[in-house]
PDB file of C-alpha atoms and ligand atoms in Angstrom:
ATOM      1  CA  MET A   1     -14.637   7.926 -35.380  1.00 93.00           C
ATOM      2  CA  HIS A   2     -16.596   5.302 -33.498  1.00 97.00           C
ATOM      3  CA  LEU A   3     -20.076   5.080 -35.021  1.00 97.00           C
ATOM      4  CA  VAL A   4     -22.809   3.244 -33.156  1.00 98.00           C
ATOM      5  CA  ALA A   5     -25.621   2.270 -35.515  1.00 98.00           C
ATOM      6  CA  LEU A   6     -29.186   1.293 -34.614  1.00 98.00           C
ATOM      7  CA  SER A   7     -31.882  -0.153 -36.829  1.00 98.00           C
ATOM      8  CA  GLY A   8     -35.431   0.507 -35.705  1.00 98.00           C
ATOM      9  CA  SER A   9     -36.666  -2.793 -37.109  1.00 98.00           C
ATOM     10  CA  LEU A  10     -36.921  -6.096 -35.271  1.00 98.00           C
ATOM     11  CA  ARG A  11     -37.537  -8.091 -38.463  1.00 98.00           C
ATOM     12  CA  ALA A  12     -34.940 -10.709 -39.407  1.00 96.00           C
ATOM     13  CA  ALA A  13     -35.282  -9.704 -43.075  1.00 95.00           C
ATOM     14  CA  SER A  14     -35.352  -5.986 -42.324  1.00 97.00           C
ATOM     15  CA  THR A  15     -34.479  -3.555 -45.093  1.00 97.00           C
ATOM     16  CA  ASN A  16     -33.498  -0.954 -42.486  1.00 97.00           C
ATOM     17  CA  THR A  17     -31.047  -3.349 -40.851  1.00 97.00           C
ATOM     18  CA  ALA A  18     -29.654  -4.247 -44.288  1.00 95.00           C
ATOM     19  CA  LEU A  19     -29.049  -0.546 -44.921  1.00 95.00           C
ATOM     20  CA  VAL A  20     -27.355  -0.125 -41.557  1.00 96.00           C
ATOM     21  CA  ARG A  21     -25.088  -3.083 -42.271  1.00 95.00           C
ATOM     22  CA  ALA A  22     -24.246  -1.581 -45.674  1.00 93.00           C
ATOM     23  CA  ILE A  23     -23.374   1.727 -44.005  1.00 93.00           C
ATOM     24  CA  LEU A  24     -21.042  -0.016 -41.569  1.00 94.00           C
ATOM     25  CA  GLY A  25     -19.451  -1.830 -44.504  1.00 92.00           C
ATOM     26  CA  LEU A  26     -18.772   1.493 -46.236  1.00 91.00           C
ATOM     27  CA  LEU A  27     -16.901   3.019 -43.302  1.00 93.00           C
ATOM     28  CA  PRO A  28     -13.235   3.784 -43.977  1.00 93.00           C
ATOM     29  CA  THR A  29     -10.800   1.545 -42.113  1.00 94.00           C
ATOM     30  CA  THR A  30      -9.901   4.492 -39.848  1.00 92.00           C
ATOM     31  CA  ASP A  31     -13.439   4.377 -38.436  1.00 94.00           C
ATOM     32  CA  ARG A  32     -14.983   1.788 -36.153  1.00 96.00           C
ATOM     33  CA  GLY A  33     -18.620   0.801 -36.447  1.00 97.00           C
ATOM     34  CA  THR A  34     -20.778  -1.115 -33.983  1.00 98.00           C
ATOM     35  CA  LEU A  35     -24.264  -2.412 -34.712  1.00 98.00           C
ATOM     36  CA  TYR A  36     -26.476  -2.239 -31.622  1.00 98.00           C
ATOM     37  CA  ASP A  37     -28.573  -5.395 -31.537  1.00 97.00           C
ATOM     38  CA  GLY A  38     -30.370  -5.108 -28.203  1.00 98.00           C
ATOM     39  CA  LEU A  39     -33.542  -3.226 -29.112  1.00 98.00           C
ATOM     40  CA  ASP A  40     -35.730  -6.260 -28.445  1.00 98.00           C
ATOM     41  CA  ASP A  41     -34.167  -6.815 -24.997  1.00 98.00           C
ATOM     42  CA  LEU A  42     -35.153  -3.451 -23.546  1.00 98.00           C
ATOM     43  CA  PRO A  43     -38.035  -3.417 -21.061  1.00 98.00           C
ATOM     44  CA  HIS A  44     -40.774  -0.851 -21.488  1.00 98.00           C
ATOM     45  CA  PHE A  45     -39.605   2.490 -20.194  1.00 98.00           C
ATOM     46  CA  SER A  46     -40.992   3.837 -16.948  1.00 96.00           C
ATOM     47  CA  PRO A  47     -39.221   6.429 -14.768  1.00 95.00           C
ATOM     48  CA  GLU A  48     -39.850   4.150 -11.775  1.00 94.00           C
ATOM     49  CA  ARG A  49     -37.700   1.441 -13.392  1.00 94.00           C
ATOM     50  CA  ASP A  50     -34.850   3.883 -13.921  1.00 94.00           C
ATOM     51  CA  GLY A  51     -33.593   4.148 -10.356  1.00 86.00           C
ATOM     52  CA  ASP A  52     -30.241   3.228  -8.803  1.00 86.00           C
ATOM     53  CA  GLU A  53     -30.130  -0.101 -10.603  1.00 91.00           C
ATOM     54  CA  PRO A  54     -31.402   0.301 -14.163  1.00 95.00           C
ATOM     55  CA  PRO A  55     -32.098  -2.935 -16.085  1.00 97.00           C
ATOM     56  CA  THR A  56     -28.995  -4.641 -17.521  1.00 98.00           C
ATOM     57  CA  ALA A  57     -30.175  -4.208 -21.116  1.00 98.00           C
ATOM     58  CA  VAL A  58     -30.552  -0.477 -20.520  1.00 98.00           C
ATOM     59  CA  LEU A  59     -27.065  -0.221 -19.033  1.00 98.00           C
ATOM     60  CA  ARG A  60     -25.683  -2.032 -22.063  1.00 98.00           C
ATOM     61  CA  LEU A  61     -27.315   0.460 -24.435  1.00 98.00           C
ATOM     62  CA  ARG A  62     -26.129   3.429 -22.411  1.00 98.00           C
ATOM     63  CA  GLN A  63     -22.570   2.104 -22.067  1.00 98.00           C
ATOM     64  CA  LEU A  64     -22.305   1.461 -25.805  1.00 98.00           C
ATOM     65  CA  LEU A  65     -23.609   4.920 -26.705  1.00 98.00           C
ATOM     66  CA  ALA A  66     -21.227   6.529 -24.218  1.00 98.00           C
ATOM     67  CA  THR A  67     -18.322   5.158 -26.296  1.00 98.00           C
ATOM     68  CA  ALA A  68     -19.733   6.578 -29.572  1.00 98.00           C
ATOM     69  CA  ASP A  69     -18.401   9.681 -31.314  1.00 97.00           C
ATOM     70  CA  SER A  70     -21.480   9.623 -33.525  1.00 97.00           C
ATOM     71  CA  VAL A  71     -24.692   7.665 -33.869  1.00 98.00           C
ATOM     72  CA  LEU A  72     -26.752   6.551 -36.836  1.00 98.00           C
ATOM     73  CA  ILE A  73     -30.379   5.485 -36.548  1.00 98.00           C
ATOM     74  CA  CYS A  74     -32.354   4.081 -39.465  1.00 98.00           C
ATOM     75  CA  THR A  75     -36.062   3.679 -38.864  1.00 98.00           C
ATOM     76  CA  PRO A  76     -38.949   2.042 -40.666  1.00 98.00           C
ATOM     77  CA  GLU A  77     -42.382   3.664 -40.565  1.00 98.00           C
ATOM     78  CA  TYR A  78     -45.319   2.088 -38.775  1.00 98.00           C
ATOM     79  CA  ALA A  79     -48.616   3.973 -38.605  1.00 98.00           C
ATOM     80  CA  TYR A  80     -46.917   7.209 -39.678  1.00 98.00           C
ATOM     81  CA  GLY A  81     -44.263   7.143 -36.964  1.00 98.00           C
ATOM     82  CA  MET A  82     -41.160   5.325 -35.787  1.00 98.00           C
ATOM     83  CA  PRO A  83     -41.754   1.881 -34.209  1.00 98.00           C
ATOM     84  CA  GLY A  84     -42.608   1.904 -30.509  1.00 98.00           C
ATOM     85  CA  SER A  85     -39.567  -0.249 -29.757  1.00 98.00           C
ATOM     86  CA  LEU A  86     -37.235   2.449 -31.103  1.00 98.00           C
ATOM     87  CA  LYS A  87     -39.079   5.244 -29.291  1.00 98.00           C
ATOM     88  CA  ASN A  88     -38.827   3.121 -26.142  1.00 98.00           C
ATOM     89  CA  ALA A  89     -35.033   2.868 -26.525  1.00 98.00           C
ATOM     90  CA  LEU A  90     -34.795   6.640 -26.910  1.00 98.00           C
ATOM     91  CA  ASP A  91     -37.024   7.197 -23.871  1.00 98.00           C
ATOM     92  CA  TRP A  92     -34.462   5.293 -21.768  1.00 98.00           C
ATOM     93  CA  LEU A  93     -31.840   7.889 -22.798  1.00 98.00           C
ATOM     94  CA  VAL A  94     -33.752  11.013 -21.761  1.00 97.00           C
ATOM     95  CA  GLY A  95     -32.501  11.014 -18.178  1.00 95.00           C
ATOM     96  CA  SER A  96     -29.053   9.508 -18.757  1.00 97.00           C
ATOM     97  CA  GLY A  97     -28.053  11.895 -21.550  1.00 96.00           C
ATOM     98  CA  GLU A  98     -25.720   9.813 -23.746  1.00 98.00           C
ATOM     99  CA  LEU A  99     -26.980  11.603 -26.863  1.00 98.00           C
ATOM    100  CA  VAL A 100     -26.694  15.159 -25.559  1.00 98.00           C
ATOM    101  CA  GLY A 101     -24.673  17.161 -28.106  1.00 98.00           C
ATOM    102  CA  LYS A 102     -23.707  14.009 -30.004  1.00 98.00           C
ATOM    103  CA  PRO A 103     -23.782  14.098 -33.829  1.00 98.00           C
ATOM    104  CA  VAL A 104     -26.594  11.822 -34.999  1.00 98.00           C
ATOM    105  CA  ALA A 105     -27.677  10.825 -38.501  1.00 97.00           C
ATOM    106  CA  ALA A 106     -31.442  10.189 -38.574  1.00 98.00           C
ATOM    107  CA  LEU A 107     -32.475   8.030 -41.517  1.00 97.00           C
ATOM    108  CA  SER A 108     -35.656   6.344 -42.549  1.00 98.00           C
ATOM    109  CA  ALA A 109     -36.223   3.733 -45.217  1.00 98.00           C
ATOM    110  CA  GLY A 110     -39.398   2.290 -46.646  1.00 98.00           C
ATOM    111  CA  PRO A 111     -40.855   0.524 -49.638  1.00 98.00           C
ATOM    112  CA  GLY A 112     -42.849   3.556 -50.838  1.00 98.00           C
ATOM    113  CA  GLU A 113     -41.935   6.757 -52.585  1.00 98.00           C
ATOM    114  CA  ASP A 114     -41.503   8.792 -49.392  1.00 98.00           C
ATOM    115  CA  GLY A 115     -39.123   6.296 -47.748  1.00 98.00           C
ATOM    116  CA  GLY A 116     -40.953   6.527 -44.424  1.00 98.00           C
ATOM    117  CA  GLU A 117     -40.221  10.235 -44.076  1.00 98.00           C
ATOM    118  CA  ARG A 118     -42.885  10.738 -41.399  1.00 98.00           C
ATOM    119  CA  ALA A 119     -41.048   8.193 -39.252  1.00 98.00           C
ATOM    120  CA  GLY A 120     -37.843  10.077 -40.007  1.00 98.00           C
ATOM    121  CA  ALA A 121     -39.508  13.313 -38.894  1.00 98.00           C
ATOM    122  CA  SER A 122     -40.758  11.689 -35.667  1.00 98.00           C
ATOM    123  CA  LEU A 123     -37.231  10.402 -35.027  1.00 98.00           C
ATOM    124  CA  VAL A 124     -35.765  13.888 -35.505  1.00 98.00           C
ATOM    125  CA  LEU A 125     -38.366  15.341 -33.129  1.00 98.00           C
ATOM    126  CA  THR A 126     -37.467  12.869 -30.384  1.00 98.00           C
ATOM    127  CA  LEU A 127     -33.722  13.324 -30.936  1.00 98.00           C
ATOM    128  CA  THR A 128     -34.254  17.066 -30.610  1.00 98.00           C
ATOM    129  CA  ALA A 129     -35.994  16.494 -27.277  1.00 98.00           C
ATOM    130  CA  LEU A 130     -32.908  14.527 -26.211  1.00 98.00           C
ATOM    131  CA  SER A 131     -30.634  17.481 -27.191  1.00 98.00           C
ATOM    132  CA  ALA A 132     -28.798  15.371 -29.760  1.00 98.00           C
ATOM    133  CA  GLN A 133     -27.029  17.194 -32.568  1.00 98.00           C
ATOM    134  CA  VAL A 134     -29.064  15.984 -35.541  1.00 98.00           C
ATOM    135  CA  VAL A 135     -26.806  16.376 -38.581  1.00 97.00           C
ATOM    136  CA  GLU A 136     -29.213  17.530 -41.255  1.00 96.00           C
ATOM    137  CA  ALA A 137     -26.929  16.809 -44.205  1.00 95.00           C
ATOM    138  CA  ALA A 138     -26.530  13.200 -43.021  1.00 95.00           C
ATOM    139  CA  SER A 139     -30.239  12.665 -42.336  1.00 96.00           C
ATOM    140  CA  PHE A 140     -32.526  11.586 -45.153  1.00 96.00           C
ATOM    141  CA  SER A 141     -35.139   9.088 -46.269  1.00 97.00           C
ATOM    142  CA  VAL A 142     -34.435   6.196 -48.606  1.00 96.00           C
ATOM    143  CA  PRO A 143     -37.466   5.624 -50.851  1.00 97.00           C
ATOM    144  CA  PHE A 144     -38.219   2.359 -52.687  1.00 97.00           C
ATOM    145  CA  VAL A 145     -35.680   0.680 -50.447  1.00 96.00           C
ATOM    146  CA  ARG A 146     -36.439  -2.856 -51.679  1.00 95.00           C
ATOM    147  CA  SER A 147     -35.284  -1.948 -55.188  1.00 95.00           C
ATOM    148  CA  LYS A 148     -31.973  -0.714 -53.800  1.00 94.00           C
ATOM    149  CA  LEU A 149     -31.008  -3.940 -52.070  1.00 93.00           C
ATOM    150  CA  GLY A 150     -29.901  -7.202 -53.673  1.00 89.00           C
ATOM    151  CA  PRO A 151     -31.134 -10.650 -52.589  1.00 85.00           C
ATOM    152  CA  ALA A 152     -28.478 -10.933 -49.856  1.00 84.00           C
ATOM    153  CA  GLY A 153     -29.308  -7.476 -48.515  1.00 83.00           C
ATOM    154  CA  THR A 154     -26.369  -5.827 -50.244  1.00 89.00           C
ATOM    155  CA  LEU A 155     -26.710  -2.288 -51.521  1.00 91.00           C
ATOM    156  CA  THR A 156     -27.133  -2.130 -55.294  1.00 91.00           C
ATOM    157  CA  ASP A 157     -27.871   1.588 -55.791  1.00 90.00           C
ATOM    158  CA  LEU A 158     -24.781   3.724 -56.336  1.00 87.00           C
ATOM    159  CA  GLU A 159     -26.464   7.061 -55.607  1.00 88.00           C
ATOM    160  CA  THR A 160     -27.738   5.783 -52.254  1.00 88.00           C
ATOM    161  CA  GLU A 161     -24.308   4.330 -51.566  1.00 89.00           C
ATOM    162  CA  GLN A 162     -22.714   7.745 -52.012  1.00 88.00           C
ATOM    163  CA  ARG A 163     -25.125   9.305 -49.505  1.00 87.00           C
ATOM    164  CA  LEU A 164     -24.521   6.490 -47.036  1.00 88.00           C
ATOM    165  CA  ARG A 165     -20.817   7.253 -46.902  1.00 88.00           C
ATOM    166  CA  LEU A 166     -21.784   9.854 -44.288  1.00 90.00           C
ATOM    167  CA  ALA A 167     -19.215  12.521 -45.128  1.00 90.00           C
ATOM    168  CA  ALA A 168     -21.369  15.161 -43.369  1.00 92.00           C
ATOM    169  CA  LEU A 169     -21.514  13.109 -40.171  1.00 93.00           C
ATOM    170  CA  ARG A 170     -17.750  12.684 -40.173  1.00 93.00           C
ATOM    171  CA  GLN A 171     -17.333  16.452 -40.644  1.00 93.00           C
ATOM    172  CA  ALA A 172     -19.665  17.123 -37.699  1.00 94.00           C
ATOM    173  CA  VAL A 173     -17.540  14.858 -35.491  1.00 95.00           C
ATOM    174  CA  ALA A 174     -14.335  16.598 -36.593  1.00 93.00           C
ATOM    175  CA  ARG A 175     -15.719  20.058 -35.678  1.00 87.00           C
TER     176      ARG A 175
HETATM  177  C1  LIG B 201     -48.734  -2.744 -39.503  1.00 59.77           C
HETATM  178  C2  LIG B 201     -47.886  -2.022 -40.494  1.00 59.77           C
HETATM  179  C3  LIG B 201     -47.980  -0.650 -40.579  1.00 59.77           C
HETATM  180  C4  LIG B 201     -47.199   0.039 -41.516  1.00 59.77           C
HETATM  181  N1  LIG B 201     -47.325   1.402 -41.591  1.00 59.77           N
HETATM  182  C5  LIG B 201     -46.602   2.059 -42.527  1.00 59.77           C
HETATM  183  C6  LIG B 201     -46.744   3.489 -42.658  1.00 59.77           C
HETATM  184  O1  LIG B 201     -47.473   4.154 -41.934  1.00 59.77           O
HETATM  185  N2  LIG B 201     -45.992   4.106 -43.606  1.00 59.77           N
HETATM  186  C7  LIG B 201     -45.124   3.413 -44.433  1.00 59.77           C
HETATM  187  O2  LIG B 201     -44.475   4.033 -45.288  1.00 59.77           O
HETATM  188  N3  LIG B 201     -44.980   2.069 -44.322  1.00 59.77           N
HETATM  189  C8  LIG B 201     -45.705   1.389 -43.400  1.00 59.77           C
HETATM  190  N4  LIG B 201     -45.556   0.030 -43.279  1.00 59.77           N
HETATM  191  C9  LIG B 201     -44.566  -0.655 -44.126  1.00 59.77           C
HETATM  192  C10 LIG B 201     -43.230  -0.874 -43.382  1.00 59.77           C
HETATM  193  O3  LIG B 201     -42.646   0.355 -43.055  1.00 59.77           O
HETATM  194  C11 LIG B 201     -42.309  -1.673 -44.301  1.00 59.77           C
HETATM  195  O4  LIG B 201     -42.770  -2.998 -44.331  1.00 59.77           O
HETATM  196  C12 LIG B 201     -40.842  -1.608 -43.915  1.00 59.77           C
HETATM  197  O5  LIG B 201     -40.093  -2.238 -44.927  1.00 59.77           O
HETATM  198  C13 LIG B 201     -40.524  -2.276 -42.597  1.00 59.77           C
HETATM  199  O6  LIG B 201     -39.168  -2.048 -42.314  1.00 59.77           O
HETATM  200  P1  LIG B 201     -38.072  -3.228 -42.298  1.00 59.77           P
HETATM  201  O7  LIG B 201     -38.005  -3.814 -43.703  1.00 59.77           O
HETATM  202  O8  LIG B 201     -36.785  -2.558 -41.960  1.00 59.77           O
HETATM  203  O9  LIG B 201     -38.501  -4.231 -41.285  1.00 59.77           O
HETATM  204  C14 LIG B 201     -46.316  -0.667 -42.371  1.00 59.77           C
HETATM  205  C15 LIG B 201     -46.231  -2.057 -42.238  1.00 59.77           C
HETATM  206  C16 LIG B 201     -46.998  -2.734 -41.335  1.00 59.77           C
HETATM  207  C17 LIG B 201     -46.871  -4.233 -41.246  1.00 59.77           C
END
């Protein structure tokens, strides 16, 4: 399985990005994982900019996702929703369709007790609009995320680690 993973945070010390890195580190050697790092390079979406020659950063995102068997997105919550930069990336995929029918794990992580679940819900809503196959059993919120990461951003919580092994996502790809 080739898993393409996106963090919805632009912060250098992001807890969401730390989680995504941990997930990639937990993949079995038979899987391949790629961390998409171009969120901050994408121009603001407008249908007029999506003509015959889409921006290079957009092509890069689309080409990477086209090679994915599955996708994982982990989002922080800002003002009760996913960050605009992540929504913007997803808007660029509406017309091109790289996520149509593709198994996607939609995660959120936050410092509070709900783990940014409203952002997770907004992510699921948008993925549904894109006709992605949101894998429910692989989609969840990680509450109190700061207490589950060590100083170097490594995962220290065994229960979370088990859930991040993404067995349900792998099963969805195999089906
Ligand atoms: C302006 C602002 C708005 C925020 N809004 C929310 C919110 O609505 N709900 C929430 O749970 N956390 C909220 N947070 C907290 C962030 O989600 C939290 O800092 C998170 O760790 C950021 O993700 P990251 O560590 O991956 O960068 C907000 C933070 C800021 C700075």
